[in-house]
Short mmCIF file of C-alpha atoms in Angstrom, two decimals:
data_model
loop_
_atom_site.label_atom_id
_atom_site.label_comp_id
_atom_site.label_asym_id
_atom_site.label_seq_id
_atom_site.Cartn_x
_atom_site.Cartn_y
_atom_site.Cartn_z
CA UNK N 1 -31.81 18.36 0.81
CA UNK N 2 -35.23 17.20 0.37
CA UNK N 3 -37.97 19.22 2.15
CA UNK N 4 -40.96 17.32 3.45
CA UNK N 5 -44.12 18.49 5.34
CA UNK N 6 -44.45 15.79 7.89
CA UNK N 7 -45.61 17.95 10.72
CA UNK N 8 -46.48 21.55 11.28
CA UNK N 9 -43.16 22.72 12.58
CA UNK N 10 -41.43 21.56 9.51
CA UNK N 11 -42.26 25.10 8.32
CA UNK N 12 -40.82 27.91 10.42
CA UNK N 13 -42.71 31.16 10.89
CA UNK N 14 -41.56 33.13 7.79
CA UNK N 15 -42.04 29.83 5.63
CA UNK N 16 -45.46 29.37 7.05
CA UNK N 17 -46.29 32.95 6.16
CA UNK N 18 -45.05 32.50 2.47
CA UNK N 19 -47.03 29.45 2.01
CA UNK N 20 -50.37 31.23 3.24
CA UNK N 21 -49.65 34.28 1.21
CA UNK N 22 -49.13 32.08 -1.91
CA UNK N 23 -52.27 30.18 -1.07
CA UNK N 24 -54.22 33.47 -0.95
CA UNK N 25 -52.75 34.31 -4.44
CA UNK N 26 -53.76 31.01 -5.77
CA UNK N 27 -57.32 31.36 -4.42
CA UNK N 28 -57.54 34.65 -6.40
CA UNK N 29 -56.18 33.02 -9.51
CA UNK N 30 -56.41 29.37 -9.42
CA UNK N 31 -54.09 28.77 -12.51
CA UNK N 32 -51.60 31.37 -11.72
CA UNK N 33 -48.78 28.68 -11.48
CA UNK N 34 -48.19 25.35 -13.16
CA UNK N 35 -45.23 23.80 -11.24
CA UNK N 36 -46.31 20.32 -12.11
CA UNK N 37 -46.72 20.93 -15.89
CA UNK N 38 -45.80 18.03 -18.01
CA UNK N 39 -47.67 16.68 -16.36
CA UNK N 40 -45.55 15.42 -13.53
CA UNK N 41 -47.21 12.66 -11.43
CA UNK N 42 -48.04 13.00 -7.71
CA UNK N 43 -48.78 9.76 -5.85
CA UNK N 44 -51.64 10.33 -3.36
CA UNK N 45 -52.22 7.54 -0.95
CA UNK N 46 -54.93 6.76 1.52
CA UNK N 47 -54.79 4.20 4.07
CA UNK N 48 -57.80 5.80 5.98
CA UNK N 49 -61.32 7.20 4.90
CA UNK N 50 -61.22 10.44 2.89
CA UNK N 51 -63.35 12.96 1.32
CA UNK N 52 -62.05 16.55 1.57
CA UNK N 53 -58.56 15.44 1.44
CA UNK N 54 -58.83 13.22 -1.72
CA UNK N 55 -60.92 15.80 -3.47
CA UNK N 56 -58.64 18.77 -2.79
CA UNK N 57 -55.42 17.03 -3.50
CA UNK N 58 -56.85 15.57 -6.72
CA UNK N 59 -58.18 18.88 -7.85
CA UNK N 60 -55.32 20.93 -6.71
CA UNK N 61 -52.62 18.78 -8.39
CA UNK N 62 -54.57 18.94 -11.72
CA UNK N 63 -54.91 22.56 -11.45
CA UNK N 64 -51.09 22.84 -10.84
CA UNK N 65 -50.61 20.95 -14.27
CA UNK N 66 -49.95 17.50 -12.76
CA UNK N 67 -51.45 14.03 -12.57
CA UNK N 68 -52.85 12.75 -9.16
CA UNK N 69 -52.13 9.07 -9.00
CA UNK N 70 -54.50 7.95 -6.29
CA UNK N 71 -53.51 4.75 -4.64
CA UNK N 72 -55.75 2.78 -2.20
CA UNK N 73 -53.13 2.09 0.63
CA UNK N 74 -55.01 -0.84 1.93
CA UNK N 75 -54.82 -2.63 -1.61
CA UNK N 76 -51.27 -1.89 -1.90
CA UNK N 77 -50.68 -3.28 1.60
CA UNK N 78 -47.80 -0.86 2.46
CA UNK N 79 -45.99 -2.08 5.50
CA UNK N 80 -47.52 -5.64 5.36
CA UNK N 81 -47.31 -6.87 1.75
CA UNK N 82 -44.24 -4.68 1.23
CA UNK N 83 -42.11 -2.68 3.50
CA UNK N 84 -42.65 1.03 3.66
CA UNK N 85 -39.00 1.43 2.62
CA UNK N 86 -39.27 -0.68 -0.33
CA UNK N 87 -42.69 1.07 -1.47
CA UNK N 88 -40.96 4.51 -0.92
CA UNK N 89 -38.09 3.50 -3.37
CA UNK N 90 -40.58 2.67 -5.97
CA UNK N 91 -42.74 5.51 -5.52
CA UNK N 92 -39.82 7.96 -5.80
CA UNK N 93 -38.86 6.45 -9.19
CA UNK N 94 -42.46 7.07 -10.57
CA UNK N 95 -43.70 10.30 -8.86
CA UNK N 96 -42.63 13.86 -8.36
CA UNK N 97 -43.99 13.98 -4.65
CA UNK N 98 -45.75 11.51 -2.31
CA UNK N 99 -48.95 12.54 -0.44
CA UNK N 100 -49.86 10.04 2.26
CA UNK N 101 -52.83 9.57 4.73
CA UNK N 102 -51.67 6.74 7.11
CA UNK N 103 -51.58 5.57 10.76
CA UNK N 104 -48.49 6.20 12.75
CA UNK N 105 -46.20 8.88 12.15
CA UNK N 106 -43.21 6.66 11.97
CA UNK N 107 -44.50 5.21 8.89
CA UNK N 108 -44.56 8.68 7.14
CA UNK N 109 -41.13 9.35 8.57
CA UNK N 110 -39.85 6.16 6.94
CA UNK N 111 -41.46 6.89 3.69
CA UNK N 112 -39.61 10.35 3.75
CA UNK N 113 -36.48 8.82 4.42
CA UNK N 114 -36.35 6.56 1.43
CA UNK N 115 -38.55 8.24 -1.24
CA UNK N 116 -36.08 10.68 -2.47
CA UNK N 117 -38.89 13.16 -3.30
CA UNK N 118 -40.90 15.34 -1.12
CA UNK N 119 -43.34 13.71 1.20
CA UNK N 120 -46.54 15.52 2.55
CA UNK N 121 -48.70 14.37 5.61
CA UNK N 122 -52.32 14.27 4.53
CA UNK N 123 -53.12 13.09 8.14
CA UNK N 124 -51.71 10.67 10.54
CA UNK N 125 -52.58 9.77 14.09
CA UNK N 126 -50.36 12.25 15.45
CA UNK N 127 -50.67 15.44 13.23
CA UNK N 128 -52.95 16.88 10.45
CA UNK N 129 -50.82 19.84 9.13
CA UNK N 130 -52.43 20.49 5.89
CA UNK N 131 -55.85 20.98 7.50
CA UNK N 132 -54.00 23.72 9.72
CA UNK N 133 -52.75 25.60 6.66
CA UNK N 134 -56.40 25.69 5.55
CA UNK N 135 -57.43 26.74 8.92
CA UNK N 136 -54.97 29.67 9.28
CA UNK N 137 -55.82 30.82 5.81
CA UNK N 138 -59.48 30.91 6.75
CA UNK N 139 -58.65 32.90 9.89
CA UNK N 140 -56.53 35.40 7.92
CA UNK N 141 -59.53 36.00 5.54
CA UNK N 142 -61.94 36.65 8.32
CA UNK N 143 -59.54 38.49 10.89
CA UNK N 144 -56.37 39.58 9.10
CA UNK N 145 -53.19 39.09 10.84
CA UNK N 146 -52.76 35.90 12.93
CA UNK N 147 -50.18 37.09 15.41
CA UNK N 148 -51.44 37.85 18.90
CA UNK N 149 -54.98 36.28 18.19
CA UNK N 150 -56.15 33.58 20.64
CA UNK N 151 -57.19 30.29 19.06
CA UNK N 152 -59.10 27.73 21.32
CA UNK N 153 -59.50 24.03 20.46
CA UNK N 154 -62.23 22.01 22.41
CA UNK N 155 -62.43 18.31 22.51
CA UNK N 156 -59.88 15.49 22.24
CA UNK N 157 -56.59 17.32 23.13
CA UNK N 158 -54.60 14.05 22.50
CA UNK N 159 -55.80 14.08 18.74
CA UNK N 160 -54.01 14.92 15.68
CA UNK N 161 -56.15 18.11 15.23
CA UNK N 162 -55.03 19.55 18.76
CA UNK N 163 -51.32 18.66 18.24
CA UNK N 164 -51.41 20.65 14.82
CA UNK N 165 -53.37 23.44 16.37
CA UNK N 166 -50.58 23.69 18.88
CA UNK N 167 -47.63 23.66 16.54
CA UNK N 168 -49.07 25.74 13.73
CA UNK N 169 -50.87 28.31 15.90
CA UNK N 170 -47.61 28.78 17.83
CA UNK N 171 -45.62 29.12 14.63
CA UNK N 172 -48.15 31.92 13.51
CA UNK N 173 -47.63 33.78 16.75
CA UNK N 174 -51.05 32.86 18.08
CA UNK N 175 -51.97 32.20 21.69
CA UNK N 176 -53.14 28.72 21.47
CA UNK N 177 -55.30 27.12 23.99
CA UNK N 178 -56.46 23.18 23.85
CA UNK N 179 -59.22 22.14 26.10
CA UNK N 180 -60.30 18.63 26.90
CA UNK N 181 -60.95 15.97 29.48
CA UNK N 182 -57.71 15.36 31.74
CA UNK N 183 -57.69 11.68 30.53
CA UNK N 184 -57.39 13.01 26.84
CA UNK N 185 -54.55 15.54 27.40
CA UNK N 186 -51.97 16.52 24.62
CA UNK N 187 -48.68 14.98 24.12
CA UNK N 188 -46.16 16.47 26.51
CA UNK N 189 -43.60 16.69 23.85
CA UNK N 190 -45.92 18.45 21.55
CA UNK N 191 -47.02 20.83 23.96
CA UNK N 192 -43.47 21.58 25.03
CA UNK N 193 -42.31 22.11 21.34
CA UNK N 194 -45.24 24.38 20.75
CA UNK N 195 -44.22 26.55 23.80
CA UNK N 196 -40.72 26.59 22.63
CA UNK N 197 -41.76 27.88 19.20
CA UNK N 198 -44.32 30.36 20.83
CA UNK N 199 -41.32 31.89 22.82
CA UNK N 200 -39.94 32.88 19.41
CA UNK N 201 -42.92 34.14 17.77
CA UNK N 202 -44.71 35.97 20.71
CA UNK N 203 -47.53 33.52 21.07
CA UNK N 204 -48.26 30.90 23.83
CA UNK N 205 -49.37 27.38 24.13
CA UNK N 206 -51.38 26.06 26.92
CA UNK N 207 -53.52 23.20 28.06
CA UNK N 208 -56.77 24.41 29.85
CA UNK N 209 -58.93 21.59 31.40
CA UNK N 210 -61.98 23.96 32.01
CA UNK N 211 -63.94 24.89 28.58
CA UNK N 212 -65.25 28.07 29.71
CA UNK N 213 -61.91 29.41 30.77
CA UNK N 214 -60.37 28.21 27.45
CA UNK N 215 -62.96 29.98 25.36
CA UNK N 216 -63.02 33.22 27.31
CA UNK N 217 -62.30 36.16 24.79
CA UNK N 218 -61.10 33.74 22.09
CA UNK N 219 -60.77 35.11 18.38
CA UNK N 220 -61.09 31.67 16.93
CA UNK N 221 -62.89 28.56 18.45
CA UNK N 222 -62.25 25.15 16.92
CA UNK N 223 -63.65 21.69 17.58
CA UNK N 224 -63.46 18.21 15.90
CA UNK N 225 -65.16 14.92 16.26
CA UNK N 226 -64.71 13.36 19.69
CA UNK N 227 -63.98 10.02 17.87
CA UNK N 228 -60.99 10.26 15.64
CA UNK N 229 -60.39 7.53 12.86
CA UNK N 230 -59.31 4.34 14.63
CA UNK N 231 -61.13 5.19 17.79
CA UNK N 232 -64.71 4.11 16.89
CA UNK N 233 -64.86 1.24 19.52
CA UNK N 234 -64.55 4.03 22.19
CA UNK N 235 -67.33 6.06 20.84
CA UNK N 236 -70.00 5.33 23.78
CA UNK N 237 -67.51 5.72 26.49
CA UNK N 238 -66.25 9.12 25.10
CA UNK N 239 -69.82 10.67 25.32
CA UNK N 240 -69.91 11.57 29.03
CA UNK N 241 -66.20 13.07 29.65
CA UNK N 242 -66.58 15.14 26.30
CA UNK N 243 -69.96 16.44 26.89
CA UNK N 244 -68.72 19.65 28.85
CA UNK N 245 -66.76 20.61 25.67
CA UNK N 246 -69.63 20.60 23.20
CA UNK N 247 -69.50 23.95 21.43
CA UNK N 248 -73.08 25.39 21.81
CA UNK N 249 -74.39 28.98 21.76
CA UNK N 250 -73.82 29.35 25.63
CA UNK N 251 -70.26 28.39 25.52
CA UNK N 252 -69.42 30.40 22.29
CA UNK N 253 -70.91 33.43 24.14
CA UNK N 254 -67.65 33.68 26.29
CA UNK N 255 -65.73 34.12 23.02
CA UNK N 256 -65.03 37.53 21.45
CA UNK N 257 -67.88 39.02 19.54
CA UNK N 258 -66.09 38.58 16.33
CA UNK N 259 -65.04 35.12 16.91
CA UNK N 260 -64.78 32.63 14.15
CA UNK N 261 -66.01 28.98 14.45
CA UNK N 262 -63.84 26.30 12.72
CA UNK N 263 -64.45 22.46 12.28
CA UNK N 264 -62.41 20.36 9.86
CA UNK N 265 -65.37 18.10 9.09
CA UNK N 266 -67.11 15.57 9.18
CA UNK N 267 -69.20 17.11 11.92
CA UNK N 268 -71.63 15.49 14.29
CA UNK N 269 -74.37 18.01 15.14
CA UNK N 270 -75.58 17.79 18.68
CA UNK N 271 -72.31 16.04 19.90
CA UNK N 272 -69.14 18.27 19.57
CA UNK N 273 -70.85 21.14 18.06
CA UNK N 274 -74.56 22.37 17.99
CA UNK N 275 -76.39 22.62 14.85
CA UNK N 276 -76.92 26.44 15.27
CA UNK N 277 -73.31 27.21 15.84
CA UNK N 278 -72.13 25.01 12.82
CA UNK N 279 -74.70 26.42 10.56
CA UNK N 280 -74.64 29.92 12.12
CA UNK N 281 -73.25 33.35 11.18
CA UNK N 282 -69.83 32.89 13.02
CA UNK N 283 -69.04 29.50 11.34
CA UNK N 284 -66.40 29.44 8.62
CA UNK N 285 -66.44 25.84 8.02
CA UNK N 286 -67.32 25.96 4.35
CA UNK N 287 -64.72 28.35 3.53
CA UNK N 288 -62.25 26.27 5.73
CA UNK N 289 -63.23 23.18 3.59
CA UNK N 290 -62.69 25.07 0.29
CA UNK N 291 -59.31 26.48 1.50
CA UNK N 292 -57.87 22.89 1.77
CA UNK N 293 -57.58 23.20 -2.09
CA UNK N 294 -55.78 26.40 -1.97
CA UNK N 295 -53.47 25.88 0.77
CA UNK N 296 -52.30 22.40 -0.52
CA UNK N 297 -51.68 23.78 -3.91
CA UNK N 298 -49.55 26.63 -2.24
CA UNK N 299 -47.62 23.91 -0.19
CA UNK N 300 -46.85 21.71 -3.06
CA UNK N 301 -45.56 24.78 -5.33
CA UNK N 302 -43.51 25.95 -2.23
CA UNK N 303 -41.93 22.60 -1.61
CA UNK N 304 -41.02 22.13 -5.31
CA UNK N 305 -39.38 25.56 -5.18
CA UNK N 306 -37.39 24.94 -2.06
CA UNK N 307 -35.94 21.68 -2.45
CA UNK N 308 -32.31 22.84 -1.95
CA UNK N 309 -33.11 24.88 1.17
CA UNK N 310 -32.00 23.71 4.64
CA UNK N 311 -35.21 25.36 6.11
CA UNK N 312 -35.88 27.30 9.20
CA UNK N 313 -38.23 24.36 10.73
CA UNK N 314 -37.50 21.77 13.22
CA UNK N 315 -35.00 19.83 10.94
#
């Protein structure tokens, strides 16, 4: 059975913990393993803008002994010039793994169905699971064990980041609160799935409309741009409803004294986060950005080593 990482709950609790432990090991010794020695090729495809994801996958694949074959998805015309299924069949004969940043989750699911090699979600409209592995690694470094910690996300709770926070945080046994305007609430299925996972890990998952209540006593406070990729035309009309969720010093004061601030970047100071919070002592955003590299290297290594497993995740 080919194991993929298409959404956060493709890893069960023990599997997620294995990946995070391996990430910490690879951060301490960046060349400890070379599962792609040869070099084996990994196709890394981008249909959307990128900086950290391209850098971290390219560097990480190289450090694992492989060759990152970066493909401009718009030039390739995946799903327009050629069907996703046909592209998948070709890629699976050229590469040992496919990493894809694209739009609908269904495109990624189709790629996984036909590629015959592991497929990794480098961001879709629905989920951003590699970012969450980096986030959880960062929280572990700052606070230790994840289980029982309270993770609050402020902003667009209908976004891929909010959905991944719910699933990955619940898998880690955290108490996850996502908070944003009612017209931008989380997907009901994702929230319900996070609650089901949390029931097995001792965590919880909740949608909390009022920002102050969501932040109260939190160990981790995360936010993201109010305007996700593809929503640029809505930028002006989003300012007013999202303003109460801007993470400033006054709102952060309600969190625990040791609270860690996360932002997956790019950040817009003065909008979703105040400059003195993003650049302040509680911010872990630069460690978070670096940890994309270590977390993704661990994920690639783990997937290559577990291709015959049935897995404890959702499938």
